[in-house]
């Protein structure tokens, strides 16, 4: 299905925000809506921030607190002046008639607003995150309707965001979903452990191919060649000397740091005399 | 939420010697927001700041949300910080976000955050709200592979001193505050709700960017250089401060000597005059003649010492990591050759 229109790039902070505001919704509200902020490019829209807007929804009508939305946008603009309103989000699976009204409101604020749905009720056993843009449809002159056309959704991260998300991923493993921030050497240890796991998987695959259980795949073979060639072939003495000089540098720095600490402690004792 | 805070505050006031907060629990959302704020608005060596919101549960401080503070710009003179904060809190209350201030966060540049400004802000926060903390986020260290987020509080001893504003050396000696007992670090735990765990699974599935392995990169030169540079600058500051203090103590002792000599001369003269039968010279006010020199404030020294200590700690952590990585590289070569 060809998708026209801009690609939507979402940052993880937006989704975390949406999930959080869904968890804090008022009693009786079945879904939450809010504004999306971000930047617009030629072919893509990058969503970097969002905030929720209180609203009331019943069978026949929907009321959204517009004042609040405007206010919040002003406040946010003070912090990040480059972000503009690019659309809105709603939790829940389907698009209802109310969505059309809300979308109309947002078209007054932004040029071509994006509508994002996040399925927090996990109806299809997945958290479906979809984005839509509205398009006019119908016969001109007679009743004109609005159709929501889907767009591709991509996740993008800043580098530091990626590292933060990796840390958060590790909370999935623990029983009460917590994770402490480990000390530095332990982090190197755990990173090494992860690489070791990956290497064992690769080795298992190679064993399978060699014993004929799995068909050999040429592209994978090429990757493996690259991998093995990445370890540089340095003659032993050169490597030894490089290693030793580096280790010496680091040890010297550690020694100097310890010396400085001892020095200031001493100075303190002298002054207090 | 207000009700749950009362008993916690009462309990905290009861044991004022013990720190009120033993552990900090942060939601994943807060971590992401802080990272994003620095990334977008904090290029260069400027600090970005923001407020932390949450609640206190027993001896744990839970941080559930945060919002950033706009930068201080000169051309924005009529910007009212308090107004911004009030507006933000009021709006957040409408969407059921915890509106209790529990602290603030700040980004740091290569670990240099021990400053007068930080001390003052943290003191005013901790004075108003017993359990507040300052979260220090180091973006450059994070970009190297591991999230660097630390939570600090002022020790009760330092709080005492700040309250009395007695920064002279006698005051500090009395309270026995060294540079190591200025800040205390509180352990952090990150917690995610079930829903966010679901969304993390989905992210892992769909994301096109592979997991970053920055942590295992071997290049250490530039980071180490910069840190050591800052350390050297600080040590220079420290030595200047020490020279100033030495001058002060030298001039003080010289003045004492002069006072002594003056008193002795006076006594001699008076004895002579008495022997001649003349009335003795009037006692003059010594303090007017010999004005004591200004004692230099000791607080700056303490701060500089604390800062040097932090730098040394970070440098040592960094070198420990790198040593580990170098040994790993050696092992890899050993297999290859």
Coordinates of C-alpha atoms in Angstrom, one line a residue:
Chain A
X1 CA 0.0 0.0 0.0
X2 CA 1.7 3.2 -1.1
X3 CA 1.9 5.8 1.5
X4 CA 1.9 9.4 0.5
X5 CA 2.7 12.2 2.8
X6 CA 5.4 12.8 5.2
X7 CA 7.2 10.1 7.3
X8 CA 6.6 10.5 11.0
X9 CA 9.6 10.2 13.2
X10 CA 8.9 9.7 16.8
X11 CA 11.2 10.1 19.8
X12 CA 10.8 7.6 22.6
X13 CA 10.2 10.4 25.1
X14 CA 6.8 11.1 23.4
X15 CA 5.6 7.6 23.8
X16 CA 6.7 7.4 27.4
X17 CA 4.8 10.7 28.0
X18 CA 1.6 9.4 26.4
X19 CA 1.8 6.1 28.4
X20 CA 2.3 8.1 31.5
X21 CA -0.7 10.5 30.9
X22 CA -2.9 7.5 30.1
X23 CA -2.0 5.9 33.4
X24 CA -2.9 9.2 35.2
X25 CA -6.2 9.8 33.4
X26 CA -9.3 10.9 35.3
X27 CA -11.9 8.4 36.6
X28 CA -14.3 7.4 33.9
X29 CA -12.3 8.7 31.0
X30 CA -11.6 6.0 28.5
X31 CA -9.0 7.8 26.5
X32 CA -6.6 10.7 26.7
X33 CA -5.8 13.3 24.1
X34 CA -3.0 15.8 23.9
X35 CA -0.9 18.0 21.6
X36 CA 2.2 16.9 19.7
X37 CA 5.1 19.3 19.3
X38 CA 8.0 19.0 17.0
X39 CA 9.6 20.2 13.8
X40 CA 8.5 19.9 10.2
X41 CA 10.9 19.0 7.5
X42 CA 10.3 18.7 3.7
X43 CA 9.4 15.0 3.7
X44 CA 9.2 14.2 7.4
X45 CA 7.8 15.3 10.6
X46 CA 9.8 14.8 13.7
X47 CA 7.8 14.6 17.0
X48 CA 9.9 15.5 19.9
X49 CA 7.6 16.5 22.7
X50 CA 4.0 16.3 23.8
X51 CA 1.6 17.3 26.6
X52 CA -1.8 16.0 27.5
X53 CA -4.9 18.2 27.4
X54 CA -7.9 17.6 29.6
X55 CA -11.0 16.8 27.8
X56 CA -14.5 15.3 28.4
X57 CA -16.0 12.8 26.1
X58 CA -19.5 11.4 26.1
X59 CA -21.8 9.7 23.6
X60 CA -22.9 12.8 21.7
X61 CA -20.4 15.5 22.4
X62 CA -16.8 16.2 23.2
X63 CA -15.3 19.2 25.0
X64 CA -11.6 20.0 24.9
X65 CA -10.0 22.6 27.1
X66 CA -8.5 24.8 24.4
X67 CA -7.4 27.5 26.8
X68 CA -5.3 25.0 28.6
X69 CA -3.8 23.8 25.3
X70 CA -2.8 27.3 24.3
X71 CA -1.4 28.1 27.7
X72 CA 0.8 25.0 27.8
X73 CA 2.0 25.6 24.3
X74 CA 3.1 29.1 25.3
X75 CA 5.0 27.7 28.3
X76 CA 6.7 25.1 26.3
X77 CA 7.7 27.6 23.6
X78 CA 9.6 29.5 26.3
X79 CA 11.9 26.5 26.8
X80 CA 12.2 25.3 23.3
X81 CA 11.3 28.0 20.8
X82 CA 11.9 25.8 17.8
X83 CA 9.1 23.4 18.5
X84 CA 5.7 24.0 16.9
X85 CA 2.3 22.3 17.1
X86 CA 2.3 19.5 14.5
X87 CA -0.7 17.5 15.5
X88 CA -2.4 15.7 18.3
X89 CA -2.5 12.2 19.8
X90 CA -5.2 10.0 21.2
X91 CA -5.0 6.7 23.0
X92 CA -7.4 4.0 22.0
X93 CA -7.7 1.8 18.9
X94 CA -10.2 3.3 16.6
X95 CA -10.8 6.7 15.2
X96 CA -14.2 8.0 16.3
X97 CA -16.4 10.8 15.0
X98 CA -15.1 13.0 17.8
X99 CA -11.7 12.6 16.4
X100 CA -12.8 14.5 13.3
X101 CA -13.9 17.5 15.4
X102 CA -10.7 17.6 17.4
X103 CA -8.7 17.2 14.2
X104 CA -10.5 20.2 12.7
X105 CA -9.6 22.2 15.7
X106 CA -6.0 21.3 15.3
X107 CA -6.0 22.1 11.6
X108 CA -6.5 25.7 12.7
X109 CA -3.3 25.6 14.8
X110 CA -1.1 23.7 12.4
X111 CA -0.9 23.4 8.7
X112 CA -1.4 19.7 8.1
X113 CA -1.8 18.1 11.5
X114 CA -0.8 14.6 12.2
X115 CA -3.0 12.4 14.2
X116 CA -1.3 9.7 16.3
X117 CA -3.1 6.8 17.9
X118 CA -1.5 4.7 20.5
X119 CA -3.4 1.6 21.5
X120 CA -2.9 1.5 25.2
X121 CA -5.7 -1.0 25.8
X122 CA -3.5 -3.5 23.8
X123 CA -6.4 -4.8 21.9
X124 CA -4.5 -6.7 19.3
X125 CA -1.9 -7.9 21.8
X126 CA 0.4 -5.2 20.6
X127 CA 0.7 -1.5 21.2
X128 CA -0.3 -0.3 17.9
X129 CA 1.2 3.1 17.1
X130 CA -0.2 4.6 14.0
X131 CA -0.2 8.1 12.4
X132 CA -2.7 9.6 10.1
X133 CA -3.2 12.7 8.0
X134 CA -6.6 13.9 7.0
X135 CA -7.7 14.2 3.4
X136 CA -10.9 15.4 2.0
X137 CA -13.1 12.9 0.3
X138 CA -16.5 12.8 -1.2
X139 CA -18.3 14.4 -4.0
X140 CA -17.6 18.1 -4.3
X141 CA -20.6 20.2 -3.8
X142 CA -22.4 17.6 -1.8
X143 CA -21.4 16.3 1.7
X144 CA -17.7 16.3 2.1
X145 CA -16.2 13.9 4.4
X146 CA -12.8 13.5 5.9
X147 CA -10.6 10.4 5.5
X148 CA -7.6 9.6 7.6
X149 CA -4.8 8.2 5.5
X150 CA -2.1 6.3 7.4
X151 CA 1.6 7.3 7.3
X152 CA 4.7 5.4 8.0
X153 CA 6.0 5.7 11.6
X154 CA 9.7 5.5 12.4
X155 CA 11.5 5.7 15.7
X156 CA 14.5 8.0 15.9
X157 CA 16.8 8.7 18.7
X158 CA 19.6 11.1 19.6
X159 CA 22.8 9.2 20.6
X160 CA 22.4 9.9 24.3
X161 CA 18.7 9.0 24.0
X162 CA 19.6 5.6 22.6
X163 CA 21.9 5.0 25.5
X164 CA 19.2 6.0 28.0
X165 CA 16.7 3.7 26.3
X166 CA 19.2 0.8 26.5
X167 CA 19.3 1.3 30.2
X168 CA 15.6 1.4 30.4
X169 CA 15.4 -1.8 28.4
X170 CA 17.2 -3.6 31.1
X171 CA 14.5 -2.9 33.6
X172 CA 12.3 -5.3 31.7
X173 CA 14.4 -8.2 33.0
X174 CA 14.0 -7.5 36.7
X175 CA 11.0 -8.7 38.7
X176 CA 9.8 -5.4 40.1
X177 CA 10.8 -3.6 37.0
X178 CA 13.7 -1.7 38.6
X179 CA 17.3 -1.2 37.7
X180 CA 20.1 0.4 39.6
X181 CA 22.8 2.5 37.9
X182 CA 25.9 0.3 38.2
X183 CA 29.5 1.3 38.9
X184 CA 31.7 1.9 36.0
X185 CA 33.9 -1.2 35.9
X186 CA 30.8 -3.3 36.3
X187 CA 29.3 -1.6 33.2
X188 CA 32.3 -2.6 31.1
X189 CA 31.9 -6.1 32.4
X190 CA 28.3 -6.3 31.5
X191 CA 28.9 -4.8 28.0
X192 CA 31.6 -7.5 27.5
X193 CA 29.1 -10.1 28.7
X194 CA 26.6 -8.9 26.1
X195 CA 29.2 -9.2 23.3
X196 CA 30.1 -12.6 24.5
X197 CA 26.5 -13.7 24.2
X198 CA 26.3 -12.3 20.7
X199 CA 29.5 -14.2 19.8
X200 CA 28.1 -17.5 21.1
X201 CA 25.0 -17.0 18.9
X202 CA 27.1 -16.4 15.9
X203 CA 29.3 -19.4 16.7
X204 CA 26.2 -21.6 17.1
X205 CA 25.0 -20.5 13.7
X206 CA 28.4 -21.3 12.1
X207 CA 28.4 -24.7 13.7
X208 CA 25.0 -25.4 12.3
X209 CA 26.1 -24.3 8.8
X210 CA 29.2 -26.5 9.0
X211 CA 27.3 -29.5 10.0
X212 CA 24.8 -28.9 7.3
X213 CA 21.8 -28.3 9.4
X214 CA 21.3 -24.8 8.0
X215 CA 21.8 -23.6 4.5
X216 CA 24.8 -21.3 4.1
X217 CA 23.9 -17.8 3.3
X218 CA 26.5 -15.8 1.3
X219 CA 25.6 -12.4 2.7
X220 CA 26.0 -13.6 6.2
X221 CA 29.3 -15.2 5.2
X222 CA 30.5 -11.9 4.0
X223 CA 29.5 -10.2 7.3
X224 CA 31.4 -12.9 9.1
X225 CA 34.5 -12.2 7.0
X226 CA 34.2 -8.5 7.8
X227 CA 33.9 -9.3 11.5
X228 CA 37.0 -11.5 11.6
X229 CA 39.0 -9.0 9.5
X230 CA 38.1 -6.2 11.9
X231 CA 40.5 -7.4 14.5
X232 CA 43.7 -5.6 13.3
X233 CA 46.8 -7.7 12.6
X234 CA 49.5 -5.9 14.5
X235 CA 52.8 -7.5 15.1
X236 CA 53.2 -8.6 18.7
X237 CA 55.9 -6.3 19.8
X238 CA 54.2 -3.2 18.4
X239 CA 51.0 -4.1 20.1
X240 CA 52.8 -4.8 23.3
X241 CA 54.4 -1.4 23.3
X242 CA 51.1 0.4 22.4
X243 CA 49.3 -1.4 25.1
X244 CA 52.0 -0.7 27.7
X245 CA 52.3 3.0 26.9
X246 CA 48.5 3.4 27.1
X247 CA 48.4 1.5 30.4
X248 CA 51.2 3.7 31.7
X249 CA 49.3 6.8 30.8
X250 CA 46.2 5.6 32.6
X251 CA 48.1 4.5 35.7
X252 CA 49.9 7.8 35.9
X253 CA 46.7 9.7 35.7
X254 CA 45.2 7.6 38.5
X255 CA 48.3 8.2 40.6
X256 CA 48.1 11.9 40.1
X257 CA 44.5 12.0 40.9
X258 CA 45.1 10.1 44.2
X259 CA 48.0 12.4 44.9
X260 CA 45.8 15.5 44.4
X261 CA 43.1 14.1 46.7
X262 CA 45.6 13.4 49.4
X263 CA 47.0 16.9 49.0
X264 CA 43.7 18.7 49.4
X265 CA 42.9 16.5 52.4
X266 CA 46.2 17.5 54.0
X267 CA 45.6 21.1 53.2
X268 CA 42.3 21.0 54.9
X269 CA 43.7 19.5 58.1
X270 CA 46.4 22.2 58.1
X271 CA 44.0 25.1 57.7
X272 CA 41.7 23.8 60.4
X273 CA 44.6 23.7 62.8
Chain B
X1 CA -0.8 13.2 47.7
X2 CA -0.6 16.1 50.2
X3 CA -1.8 13.7 53.0
X4 CA 0.9 11.2 52.3
X5 CA 3.6 13.9 52.7
X6 CA 2.6 15.0 56.2
X7 CA 3.7 11.8 58.1
X8 CA 6.8 11.6 56.0
X9 CA 7.8 15.2 56.8
X10 CA 7.1 14.6 60.5
X11 CA 9.2 11.4 60.5
X12 CA 12.0 13.3 58.7
X13 CA 12.0 16.1 61.3
X14 CA 12.2 13.6 64.1
X15 CA 15.6 12.2 63.0
X16 CA 17.3 15.3 61.8
X17 CA 20.8 13.8 62.1
X18 CA 20.0 11.0 59.8
X19 CA 19.4 11.9 56.2
X20 CA 15.7 11.8 55.2
X21 CA 16.2 10.1 51.9
X22 CA 17.9 6.7 51.5
X23 CA 17.0 5.9 47.9
X24 CA 15.7 7.7 44.9
X25 CA 13.4 6.0 42.4
X26 CA 13.1 7.6 39.0
X27 CA 10.6 6.9 36.3
X28 CA 12.0 6.2 32.9
X29 CA 10.1 9.1 31.5
X30 CA 12.1 11.6 33.6
X31 CA 15.4 10.2 32.4
X32 CA 14.3 10.5 28.8
X33 CA 13.0 14.0 29.3
X34 CA 16.3 15.2 30.9
X35 CA 18.3 13.7 28.1
X36 CA 16.1 15.3 25.5
X37 CA 16.2 18.7 27.2
X38 CA 20.0 18.8 27.2
X39 CA 20.2 17.5 23.7
X40 CA 17.9 20.2 22.2
X41 CA 18.7 23.2 24.3
X42 CA 22.1 22.8 25.9
X43 CA 24.8 22.8 23.3
X44 CA 28.1 24.0 24.5
X45 CA 29.0 24.5 28.1
X46 CA 25.8 26.1 29.2
X47 CA 23.9 24.3 31.9
X48 CA 20.3 23.4 31.5
X49 CA 18.1 23.2 34.5
X50 CA 14.7 22.0 35.4
X51 CA 12.4 21.1 38.2
X52 CA 11.6 17.6 39.5
X53 CA 8.2 16.6 40.6
X54 CA 7.2 13.5 42.6
X55 CA 6.4 12.3 46.0
X56 CA 7.9 10.8 49.1
X57 CA 7.2 7.3 50.2
X58 CA 8.8 6.2 53.5
X59 CA 12.5 6.9 53.0
X60 CA 12.3 6.7 49.3
X61 CA 12.0 9.7 47.1
X62 CA 10.0 8.9 43.9
X63 CA 10.4 11.2 41.0
X64 CA 7.6 10.9 38.6
X65 CA 7.9 13.8 36.3
X66 CA 9.9 16.9 35.5
X67 CA 9.7 20.0 33.4
X68 CA 12.5 22.2 32.0
X69 CA 13.4 25.8 32.8
X70 CA 14.0 28.1 30.0
X71 CA 17.5 29.5 29.7
X72 CA 18.4 32.8 31.3
X73 CA 18.8 35.3 28.5
X74 CA 19.8 38.9 28.9
X75 CA 17.2 40.2 26.4
X76 CA 14.4 38.5 28.4
X77 CA 14.6 40.8 31.4
X78 CA 10.8 40.8 32.0
X79 CA 10.7 37.0 32.2
X80 CA 9.3 35.9 35.5
X81 CA 10.6 32.6 36.7
X82 CA 8.2 32.2 39.6
X83 CA 5.3 33.0 37.3
X84 CA 6.4 30.3 34.8
X85 CA 6.8 27.8 37.6
X86 CA 3.4 28.5 39.0
X87 CA 1.7 28.3 35.6
X88 CA 3.4 25.1 34.8
X89 CA 2.4 23.5 38.2
X90 CA -1.2 24.6 37.9
X91 CA -1.5 23.2 34.4
X92 CA 0.1 19.9 35.4
X93 CA -2.3 19.6 38.3
X94 CA -5.1 19.5 35.8
X95 CA -3.8 16.4 34.2
X96 CA -3.2 14.7 37.4
X97 CA 0.6 14.9 37.4
X98 CA 2.2 15.1 40.9
X99 CA 2.7 18.7 41.6
X100 CA 5.0 18.3 44.6
X101 CA 8.4 19.9 44.1
X102 CA 11.0 17.4 45.2
X103 CA 14.1 18.8 43.7
X104 CA 15.8 20.1 40.6
X105 CA 18.1 18.8 37.9
X106 CA 21.1 20.3 36.2
X107 CA 23.4 19.3 33.4
X108 CA 27.1 19.5 34.1
X109 CA 30.2 20.1 31.8
X110 CA 32.8 17.4 32.5
X111 CA 31.8 17.1 36.1
X112 CA 32.2 20.7 37.2
X113 CA 29.1 21.3 39.2
X114 CA 30.3 22.2 42.8
X115 CA 29.7 25.9 42.7
X116 CA 28.3 28.6 45.0
X117 CA 25.2 28.8 42.8
X118 CA 24.4 25.1 43.2
X119 CA 25.0 25.2 46.9
X120 CA 22.7 28.2 47.4
X121 CA 19.9 26.7 45.2
X122 CA 20.1 23.3 46.9
X123 CA 20.2 24.9 50.3
X124 CA 17.0 26.9 49.6
X125 CA 15.3 23.8 48.2
X126 CA 16.3 21.6 51.1
X127 CA 15.4 24.3 53.6
X128 CA 11.9 24.5 52.2
X129 CA 11.4 20.8 51.4
X130 CA 13.4 18.4 53.6
X131 CA 13.8 15.7 51.0
X132 CA 14.9 17.5 47.9
X133 CA 17.8 16.4 45.8
X134 CA 19.7 17.8 42.9
X135 CA 20.1 15.4 40.0
X136 CA 23.3 16.0 38.1
X137 CA 23.3 14.7 34.5
X138 CA 26.6 14.5 32.7
X139 CA 25.8 14.4 29.0
X140 CA 29.4 13.9 27.8
X141 CA 29.9 10.9 30.0
X142 CA 26.6 9.5 28.8
X143 CA 27.6 9.9 25.2
X144 CA 30.5 7.7 26.0
X145 CA 28.3 4.8 26.7
X146 CA 26.8 4.8 30.2
X147 CA 24.1 7.0 31.6
X148 CA 25.7 9.3 34.1
X149 CA 23.0 10.5 36.5
X150 CA 23.8 11.2 40.1
X151 CA 21.7 12.5 43.0
X152 CA 23.1 14.7 45.6
X153 CA 21.9 16.2 48.9
X154 CA 23.6 18.6 51.3
X155 CA 24.7 16.8 54.5
X156 CA 22.9 17.9 57.7
X157 CA 26.2 19.5 58.9
X158 CA 26.5 21.7 55.9
X159 CA 22.8 22.6 56.2
X160 CA 23.6 23.9 59.7
X161 CA 26.4 26.1 58.5
X162 CA 24.4 27.5 55.6
X163 CA 21.6 28.3 58.0
X164 CA 23.8 30.4 60.2
X165 CA 25.7 31.8 57.3
X166 CA 28.9 31.5 59.4
X167 CA 31.5 30.8 56.8
X168 CA 34.6 31.8 58.7
X169 CA 37.2 29.2 59.6
X170 CA 36.1 29.0 63.2
X171 CA 32.6 28.2 62.1
X172 CA 33.8 25.5 59.8
X173 CA 36.1 24.0 62.4
X174 CA 33.3 23.9 64.9
X175 CA 31.1 22.0 62.6
X176 CA 33.9 19.7 61.5
X177 CA 32.9 19.9 57.9
X178 CA 35.5 18.7 55.4
X179 CA 35.2 18.8 51.6
X180 CA 34.2 15.1 51.7
X181 CA 31.2 15.7 53.9
X182 CA 29.6 18.5 51.9
X183 CA 27.5 16.4 49.6
X184 CA 26.1 13.0 50.0
X185 CA 25.2 10.8 47.1
X186 CA 22.0 9.0 47.1
X187 CA 21.6 5.7 45.2
X188 CA 19.3 5.8 42.2
X189 CA 16.9 3.1 41.0
X190 CA 15.0 3.4 37.7
X191 CA 11.5 2.0 37.6
X192 CA 9.1 1.6 34.7
X193 CA 5.4 1.0 34.8
X194 CA 4.0 -2.0 33.0
X195 CA 2.7 0.0 30.1
X196 CA 6.0 1.6 29.5
X197 CA 7.6 -1.9 29.6
X198 CA 5.2 -2.9 26.8
X199 CA 6.2 0.0 24.7
X200 CA 9.8 -0.7 25.3
X201 CA 9.3 -4.2 23.9
X202 CA 7.7 -2.7 20.9
X203 CA 10.5 -0.2 20.4
X204 CA 13.0 -3.0 20.5
X205 CA 11.1 -4.8 17.8
X206 CA 10.7 -2.0 15.5
X207 CA 13.7 0.2 16.0
X208 CA 16.1 0.5 13.1
X209 CA 19.0 1.8 15.1
X210 CA 21.1 -0.9 16.7
X211 CA 22.1 -1.0 20.3
X212 CA 25.0 1.3 20.8
X213 CA 28.3 -0.1 21.9
X214 CA 30.0 3.2 22.6
X215 CA 31.0 1.9 26.0
X216 CA 33.6 -0.4 24.5
X217 CA 35.3 2.2 22.3
X218 CA 39.0 2.5 23.1
X219 CA 39.7 6.1 22.4
X220 CA 40.2 8.0 25.6
X221 CA 42.5 10.8 24.7
X222 CA 40.2 13.8 24.3
X223 CA 38.0 13.1 27.3
X224 CA 40.9 12.6 29.6
X225 CA 42.7 15.7 28.3
X226 CA 39.7 17.9 28.9
X227 CA 39.1 16.5 32.4
X228 CA 42.7 17.0 33.4
X229 CA 42.7 20.5 32.0
X230 CA 39.8 21.4 34.2
X231 CA 41.4 19.7 37.1
X232 CA 44.6 21.8 36.6
X233 CA 42.6 25.0 36.4
X234 CA 40.9 24.2 39.7
X235 CA 44.2 23.3 41.3
X236 CA 45.5 26.7 40.2
X237 CA 42.5 28.4 41.8
X238 CA 43.2 26.4 44.9
X239 CA 46.8 27.5 45.1
X240 CA 45.9 31.1 44.7
X241 CA 43.4 30.7 47.5
X242 CA 46.1 29.1 49.7
X243 CA 48.5 32.0 48.9
X244 CA 45.8 34.4 50.0
X245 CA 45.2 32.6 53.2
X246 CA 48.9 32.5 53.9
X247 CA 49.2 36.2 53.4
X248 CA 46.3 36.7 55.7
X249 CA 47.7 34.6 58.5
X250 CA 51.1 36.2 58.1
X251 CA 49.7 39.7 58.4
X252 CA 47.6 38.6 61.3
X253 CA 50.7 37.3 63.2
X254 CA 52.6 40.5 62.3
X255 CA 49.8 42.6 63.7
X256 CA 49.9 40.5 66.9
X257 CA 53.5 41.2 67.2
X258 CA 53.0 44.9 66.7
X259 CA 50.3 45.0 69.3
X260 CA 52.6 43.3 71.7
X261 CA 55.4 45.7 71.1
X262 CA 53.0 48.7 71.5
X263 CA 51.7 47.4 74.8
X264 CA 55.2 46.8 76.0
X265 CA 56.3 50.3 75.0
X266 CA 53.3 51.8 76.7
X267 CA 54.0 49.9 79.9
X268 CA 57.6 51.0 79.8
X269 CA 56.7 54.6 79.3
X270 CA 54.1 54.5 82.0
X271 CA 56.7 53.0 84.4
X272 CA 59.1 55.8 83.5
X273 CA 56.5 58.4 84.0
X274 CA 55.5 57.0 87.3
X275 CA 59.1 57.1 88.4
X276 CA 59.3 60.7 87.4
X277 CA 56.0 61.5 89.1
X278 CA 54.0 62.4 86.0
X279 CA 50.5 61.2 85.3
X280 CA 50.5 58.0 83.2
X281 CA 49.4 58.2 79.5
X282 CA 45.8 57.3 78.9
X283 CA 45.1 53.8 77.8
X284 CA 44.3 54.0 74.1
X285 CA 41.9 51.8 72.4
X286 CA 44.0 49.1 70.8
X287 CA 41.4 48.0 68.4
X288 CA 41.3 51.4 66.8
X289 CA 45.0 51.5 66.3
X290 CA 45.4 48.0 65.0
X291 CA 42.5 47.1 62.7
X292 CA 42.5 43.3 62.3
X293 CA 42.9 42.2 58.6
X294 CA 39.9 40.8 56.8
X295 CA 39.7 37.1 57.2
X296 CA 39.2 35.5 53.8
X297 CA 36.0 33.5 53.4
X298 CA 36.6 29.8 53.8
X299 CA 33.6 28.7 51.9
X300 CA 35.3 29.1 48.5
X301 CA 38.2 27.0 49.6
X302 CA 35.8 24.3 50.6
X303 CA 34.0 24.5 47.3
X304 CA 37.2 24.3 45.3
X305 CA 38.4 21.4 47.3
X306 CA 35.1 19.6 46.8
X307 CA 35.2 20.3 43.1
X308 CA 38.8 18.9 42.8
X309 CA 37.6 15.9 44.7
X310 CA 34.8 15.3 42.2
X311 CA 37.1 15.7 39.3
X312 CA 39.6 13.2 40.7
X313 CA 36.8 10.7 41.3
X314 CA 35.5 11.0 37.7
X315 CA 39.0 10.7 36.3
X316 CA 39.7 7.6 38.4
X317 CA 36.5 6.0 37.3
X318 CA 37.3 6.7 33.7
X319 CA 40.8 5.3 33.9
X320 CA 39.5 2.2 35.6
X321 CA 37.1 1.6 32.8
X322 CA 39.8 2.2 30.2
X323 CA 42.2 -0.2 31.8
X324 CA 39.6 -2.9 31.7
X325 CA 39.0 -2.2 28.0
X326 CA 42.7 -2.3 27.2
X327 CA 43.1 -5.7 28.9
X328 CA 40.1 -6.9 26.9
X329 CA 41.8 -5.7 23.7
X330 CA 44.9 -7.5 24.7
X331 CA 43.0 -10.7 25.2
X332 CA 41.5 -10.4 21.7
X333 CA 44.9 -9.9 20.2
X334 CA 46.3 -12.8 22.1
X335 CA 43.8 -15.1 20.4
X336 CA 44.4 -13.6 17.0
X337 CA 48.2 -13.7 16.9

